[in-house]
Amino acid sequence: HLRHGSYATIRGAMKKLLIIGMGNQAKAWALNLKDSGWEVTVALRNPDLHRTLLASWGVQSIALNSSEKITDD
């Protein structure tokens, strides 16, 4: 339950999101979140297989075992 005014604070903090895997809902989730102002990254075992497709959606991809930092501090 959010108290009055707290949603704006939480909403302002939402910037980046990581989706793990490329299931049957990946496109819907990624595009919906991107359209809502999120910076979406999809982590995959082999991101090269889907890199062109994800780029066409405007979504980044990284290797699942990557140590790349995608979150804000």
mmCIF file of N, CA and C in Angstrom:
data_model
loop_
_atom_site.group_PDB
_atom_site.id
_atom_site.type_symbol
_atom_site.label_atom_id
_atom_site.label_comp_id
_atom_site.label_asym_id
_atom_site.label_seq_id
_atom_site.Cartn_x
_atom_site.Cartn_y
_atom_site.Cartn_z
ATOM 1 N N HIS A 1 0.836 -1.184 0.000
ATOM 2 C CA HIS A 1 0.000 0.000 0.000
ATOM 3 C C HIS A 1 0.879 1.245 0.000
ATOM 4 N N LEU A 2 0.640 2.146 -0.947
ATOM 5 C CA LEU A 2 1.426 3.379 -1.038
ATOM 6 C C LEU A 2 0.686 4.520 -0.365
ATOM 7 N N ARG A 3 1.418 5.292 0.374
ATOM 8 C CA ARG A 3 0.833 6.473 0.996
ATOM 9 C C ARG A 3 0.840 7.616 0.005
ATOM 10 N N HIS A 4 0.051 8.630 0.296
ATOM 11 C CA HIS A 4 -0.051 9.800 -0.575
ATOM 12 C C HIS A 4 1.335 10.382 -0.862
ATOM 13 N N GLY A 5 1.627 10.580 -2.124
ATOM 14 C CA GLY A 5 2.890 11.192 -2.526
ATOM 15 C C GLY A 5 4.033 10.222 -2.732
ATOM 16 N N SER A 6 3.910 9.003 -2.215
ATOM 17 C CA SER A 6 5.031 8.078 -2.329
ATOM 18 C C SER A 6 5.144 7.482 -3.732
ATOM 19 N N TYR A 7 4.046 7.411 -4.483
ATOM 20 C CA TYR A 7 4.107 6.851 -5.836
ATOM 21 C C TYR A 7 5.001 7.691 -6.735
ATOM 22 N N ALA A 8 4.901 8.997 -6.623
ATOM 23 C CA ALA A 8 5.741 9.869 -7.450
ATOM 24 C C ALA A 8 7.217 9.638 -7.153
ATOM 25 N N THR A 9 7.554 9.431 -5.901
ATOM 26 C CA THR A 9 8.946 9.172 -5.523
ATOM 27 C C THR A 9 9.405 7.841 -6.101
ATOM 28 N N ILE A 10 8.594 6.813 -5.956
ATOM 29 C CA ILE A 10 8.962 5.503 -6.492
ATOM 30 C C ILE A 10 9.030 5.562 -8.014
ATOM 31 N N ARG A 11 8.049 6.194 -8.629
ATOM 32 C CA ARG A 11 8.020 6.271 -10.091
ATOM 33 C C ARG A 11 9.259 6.990 -10.632
ATOM 34 N N GLY A 12 9.699 8.035 -9.957
ATOM 35 C CA GLY A 12 10.885 8.758 -10.388
ATOM 36 C C GLY A 12 12.149 7.925 -10.288
ATOM 37 N N ALA A 13 12.158 6.948 -9.387
ATOM 38 C CA ALA A 13 13.333 6.109 -9.190
ATOM 39 C C ALA A 13 13.407 4.977 -10.207
ATOM 40 N N MET A 14 12.323 4.661 -10.874
ATOM 41 C CA MET A 14 12.289 3.548 -11.822
ATOM 42 C C MET A 14 12.952 3.957 -13.130
ATOM 43 N N LYS A 15 14.088 3.356 -13.409
ATOM 44 C CA LYS A 15 14.808 3.725 -14.616
ATOM 45 C C LYS A 15 15.214 2.523 -15.448
ATOM 46 N N LYS A 16 15.712 1.489 -14.796
ATOM 47 C CA LYS A 16 16.277 0.357 -15.526
ATOM 48 C C LYS A 16 15.673 -0.945 -15.021
ATOM 49 N N LEU A 17 15.508 -1.877 -15.957
ATOM 50 C CA LEU A 17 14.919 -3.167 -15.608
ATOM 51 C C LEU A 17 15.591 -4.258 -16.426
ATOM 52 N N LEU A 18 15.835 -5.392 -15.796
ATOM 53 C CA LEU A 18 16.453 -6.532 -16.453
ATOM 54 C C LEU A 18 15.434 -7.654 -16.578
ATOM 55 N N ILE A 19 15.228 -8.134 -17.793
ATOM 56 C CA ILE A 19 14.393 -9.306 -18.044
ATOM 57 C C ILE A 19 15.346 -10.460 -18.290
ATOM 58 N N ILE A 20 15.151 -11.546 -17.564
ATOM 59 C CA ILE A 20 16.024 -12.711 -17.728
ATOM 60 C C ILE A 20 15.313 -13.734 -18.590
ATOM 61 N N GLY A 21 15.895 -14.014 -19.733
ATOM 62 C CA GLY A 21 15.343 -15.009 -20.640
ATOM 63 C C GLY A 21 14.481 -14.411 -21.734
ATOM 64 N N MET A 22 14.217 -15.234 -22.735
ATOM 65 C CA MET A 22 13.479 -14.799 -23.920
ATOM 66 C C MET A 22 12.287 -15.726 -24.107
ATOM 67 N N GLY A 23 11.358 -15.706 -23.143
ATOM 68 C CA GLY A 23 10.179 -16.551 -23.223
ATOM 69 C C GLY A 23 9.140 -15.975 -24.170
ATOM 70 N N ASN A 24 7.967 -16.594 -24.187
ATOM 71 C CA ASN A 24 6.944 -16.177 -25.136
ATOM 72 C C ASN A 24 6.340 -14.811 -24.815
ATOM 73 N N GLN A 25 6.558 -14.279 -23.623
ATOM 74 C CA GLN A 25 6.046 -12.962 -23.269
ATOM 75 C C GLN A 25 7.124 -11.874 -23.287
ATOM 76 N N ALA A 26 8.334 -12.224 -23.688
ATOM 77 C CA ALA A 26 9.449 -11.272 -23.630
ATOM 78 C C ALA A 26 9.171 -10.005 -24.434
ATOM 79 N N LYS A 27 8.646 -10.148 -25.643
ATOM 80 C CA LYS A 27 8.398 -8.977 -26.475
ATOM 81 C C LYS A 27 7.341 -8.078 -25.844
ATOM 82 N N ALA A 28 6.254 -8.661 -25.388
ATOM 83 C CA ALA A 28 5.186 -7.872 -24.775
ATOM 84 C C ALA A 28 5.686 -7.127 -23.548
ATOM 85 N N TRP A 29 6.406 -7.822 -22.675
ATOM 86 C CA TRP A 29 6.935 -7.183 -21.469
ATOM 87 C C TRP A 29 7.933 -6.082 -21.832
ATOM 88 N N ALA A 30 8.871 -6.398 -22.709
ATOM 89 C CA ALA A 30 9.926 -5.441 -23.046
ATOM 90 C C ALA A 30 9.354 -4.178 -23.679
ATOM 91 N N LEU A 31 8.459 -4.329 -24.635
ATOM 92 C CA LEU A 31 7.906 -3.153 -25.310
ATOM 93 C C LEU A 31 6.987 -2.352 -24.401
ATOM 94 N N ASN A 32 6.192 -3.036 -23.577
ATOM 95 C CA ASN A 32 5.312 -2.338 -22.654
ATOM 96 C C ASN A 32 6.119 -1.522 -21.643
ATOM 97 N N LEU A 33 7.143 -2.134 -21.069
ATOM 98 C CA LEU A 33 7.977 -1.419 -20.102
ATOM 99 C C LEU A 33 8.751 -0.280 -20.766
ATOM 100 N N LYS A 34 9.267 -0.520 -21.958
ATOM 101 C CA LYS A 34 9.988 0.531 -22.685
ATOM 102 C C LYS A 34 9.062 1.711 -22.975
ATOM 103 N N ASP A 35 7.839 1.429 -23.413
ATOM 104 C CA ASP A 35 6.862 2.490 -23.680
ATOM 105 C C ASP A 35 6.467 3.242 -22.414
ATOM 106 N N SER A 36 6.654 2.602 -21.262
ATOM 107 C CA SER A 36 6.330 3.233 -19.979
ATOM 108 C C SER A 36 7.511 4.010 -19.411
ATOM 109 N N GLY A 37 8.599 4.092 -20.180
ATOM 110 C CA GLY A 37 9.736 4.908 -19.758
ATOM 111 C C GLY A 37 10.878 4.150 -19.111
ATOM 112 N N TRP A 38 10.820 2.838 -19.087
ATOM 113 C CA TRP A 38 11.891 2.042 -18.508
ATOM 114 C C TRP A 38 12.984 1.810 -19.544
ATOM 115 N N GLU A 39 14.210 1.689 -19.069
ATOM 116 C CA GLU A 39 15.322 1.254 -19.914
ATOM 117 C C GLU A 39 15.436 -0.254 -19.717
ATOM 118 N N VAL A 40 15.088 -1.018 -20.734
ATOM 119 C CA VAL A 40 14.982 -2.465 -20.614
ATOM 120 C C VAL A 40 16.213 -3.153 -21.192
ATOM 121 N N THR A 41 16.723 -4.136 -20.451
ATOM 122 C CA THR A 41 17.807 -4.994 -20.908
ATOM 123 C C THR A 41 17.351 -6.431 -20.737
ATOM 124 N N VAL A 42 17.656 -7.273 -21.717
ATOM 125 C CA VAL A 42 17.319 -8.692 -21.648
ATOM 126 C C VAL A 42 18.618 -9.475 -21.508
ATOM 127 N N ALA A 43 18.686 -10.322 -20.468
ATOM 128 C CA ALA A 43 19.860 -11.171 -20.241
ATOM 129 C C ALA A 43 19.585 -12.555 -20.822
ATOM 130 N N LEU A 44 20.494 -13.006 -21.690
ATOM 131 C CA LEU A 44 20.329 -14.291 -22.376
ATOM 132 C C LEU A 44 21.609 -15.109 -22.288
ATOM 133 N N ARG A 45 21.479 -16.423 -22.379
ATOM 134 C CA ARG A 45 22.662 -17.284 -22.396
ATOM 135 C C ARG A 45 23.560 -16.933 -23.576
ATOM 136 N N ASN A 46 22.949 -16.737 -24.742
ATOM 137 C CA ASN A 46 23.697 -16.359 -25.936
ATOM 138 C C ASN A 46 22.992 -15.154 -26.569
ATOM 139 N N PRO A 47 23.332 -13.943 -26.146
ATOM 140 C CA PRO A 47 22.624 -12.764 -26.640
ATOM 141 C C PRO A 47 22.803 -12.509 -28.130
ATOM 142 N N ASP A 48 23.829 -13.091 -28.740
ATOM 143 C CA ASP A 48 24.050 -12.885 -30.176
ATOM 144 C C ASP A 48 22.907 -13.452 -31.021
ATOM 145 N N LEU A 49 22.229 -14.492 -30.507
ATOM 146 C CA LEU A 49 21.135 -15.106 -31.258
ATOM 147 C C LEU A 49 19.953 -14.153 -31.457
ATOM 148 N N HIS A 50 19.740 -13.262 -30.507
ATOM 149 C CA HIS A 50 18.576 -12.375 -30.549
ATOM 150 C C HIS A 50 18.944 -10.888 -30.598
ATOM 151 N N ARG A 51 20.217 -10.568 -30.712
ATOM 152 C CA ARG A 51 20.662 -9.171 -30.637
ATOM 153 C C ARG A 51 19.975 -8.279 -31.675
ATOM 154 N N THR A 52 19.869 -8.736 -32.918
ATOM 155 C CA THR A 52 19.238 -7.933 -33.976
ATOM 156 C C THR A 52 17.759 -7.730 -33.687
ATOM 157 N N LEU A 53 17.078 -8.787 -33.244
ATOM 158 C CA LEU A 53 15.661 -8.682 -32.922
ATOM 159 C C LEU A 53 15.432 -7.714 -31.769
ATOM 160 N N LEU A 54 16.211 -7.855 -30.708
ATOM 161 C CA LEU A 54 16.065 -6.970 -29.549
ATOM 162 C C LEU A 54 16.385 -5.526 -29.921
ATOM 163 N N ALA A 55 17.387 -5.334 -30.748
ATOM 164 C CA ALA A 55 17.731 -3.976 -31.187
ATOM 165 C C ALA A 55 16.585 -3.365 -31.983
ATOM 166 N N SER A 56 15.873 -4.173 -32.763
ATOM 167 C CA SER A 56 14.736 -3.646 -33.522
ATOM 168 C C SER A 56 13.602 -3.220 -32.593
ATOM 169 N N TRP A 57 13.562 -3.792 -31.391
ATOM 170 C CA TRP A 57 12.578 -3.378 -30.383
ATOM 171 C C TRP A 57 13.077 -2.185 -29.581
ATOM 172 N N GLY A 58 14.362 -1.832 -29.739
ATOM 173 C CA GLY A 58 14.953 -0.754 -28.946
ATOM 174 C C GLY A 58 15.359 -1.206 -27.561
ATOM 175 N N VAL A 59 15.700 -2.496 -27.449
ATOM 176 C CA VAL A 59 16.040 -3.104 -26.167
ATOM 177 C C VAL A 59 17.473 -3.623 -26.223
ATOM 178 N N GLN A 60 18.210 -3.460 -25.132
ATOM 179 C CA GLN A 60 19.586 -3.943 -25.058
ATOM 180 C C GLN A 60 19.597 -5.417 -24.682
ATOM 181 N N SER A 61 20.707 -6.087 -24.972
ATOM 182 C CA SER A 61 20.870 -7.469 -24.538
ATOM 183 C C SER A 61 22.270 -7.642 -23.956
ATOM 184 N N ILE A 62 22.359 -8.526 -22.965
ATOM 185 C CA ILE A 62 23.644 -8.875 -22.366
ATOM 186 C C ILE A 62 23.664 -10.378 -22.152
ATOM 187 N N ALA A 63 24.864 -10.909 -21.943
ATOM 188 C CA ALA A 63 25.009 -12.328 -21.620
ATOM 189 C C ALA A 63 24.538 -12.564 -20.196
ATOM 190 N N LEU A 64 23.861 -13.663 -19.969
ATOM 191 C CA LEU A 64 23.328 -13.995 -18.656
ATOM 192 C C LEU A 64 24.422 -14.059 -17.599
ATOM 193 N N ASN A 65 25.589 -14.538 -17.977
ATOM 194 C CA ASN A 65 26.701 -14.650 -17.028
ATOM 195 C C ASN A 65 27.572 -13.398 -17.016
ATOM 196 N N SER A 66 27.092 -12.314 -17.599
ATOM 197 C CA SER A 66 27.866 -11.080 -17.697
ATOM 198 C C SER A 66 28.006 -10.411 -16.336
ATOM 199 N N SER A 67 29.127 -9.795 -16.129
ATOM 200 C CA SER A 67 29.327 -9.017 -14.913
ATOM 201 C C SER A 67 29.033 -7.541 -15.170
ATOM 202 N N GLU A 68 28.487 -7.254 -16.348
ATOM 203 C CA GLU A 68 28.165 -5.886 -16.714
ATOM 204 C C GLU A 68 27.133 -5.325 -15.752
ATOM 205 N N LYS A 69 27.363 -4.123 -15.296
ATOM 206 C CA LYS A 69 26.455 -3.481 -14.364
ATOM 207 C C LYS A 69 25.376 -2.728 -15.152
ATOM 208 N N ILE A 70 24.113 -2.986 -14.835
ATOM 209 C CA ILE A 70 23.039 -2.308 -15.549
ATOM 210 C C ILE A 70 22.178 -1.455 -14.620
ATOM 211 N N THR A 71 22.394 -1.532 -13.324
ATOM 212 C CA THR A 71 21.536 -0.813 -12.381
ATOM 213 C C THR A 71 22.185 0.484 -11.928
ATOM 214 N N ASP A 72 21.356 1.355 -11.411
ATOM 215 C CA ASP A 72 21.844 2.594 -10.818
ATOM 216 C C ASP A 72 22.210 2.340 -9.369
ATOM 217 N N ASP A 73 23.167 3.099 -8.856
ATOM 218 C CA ASP A 73 23.505 3.003 -7.425
ATOM 219 C C ASP A 73 22.621 3.916 -6.630
#
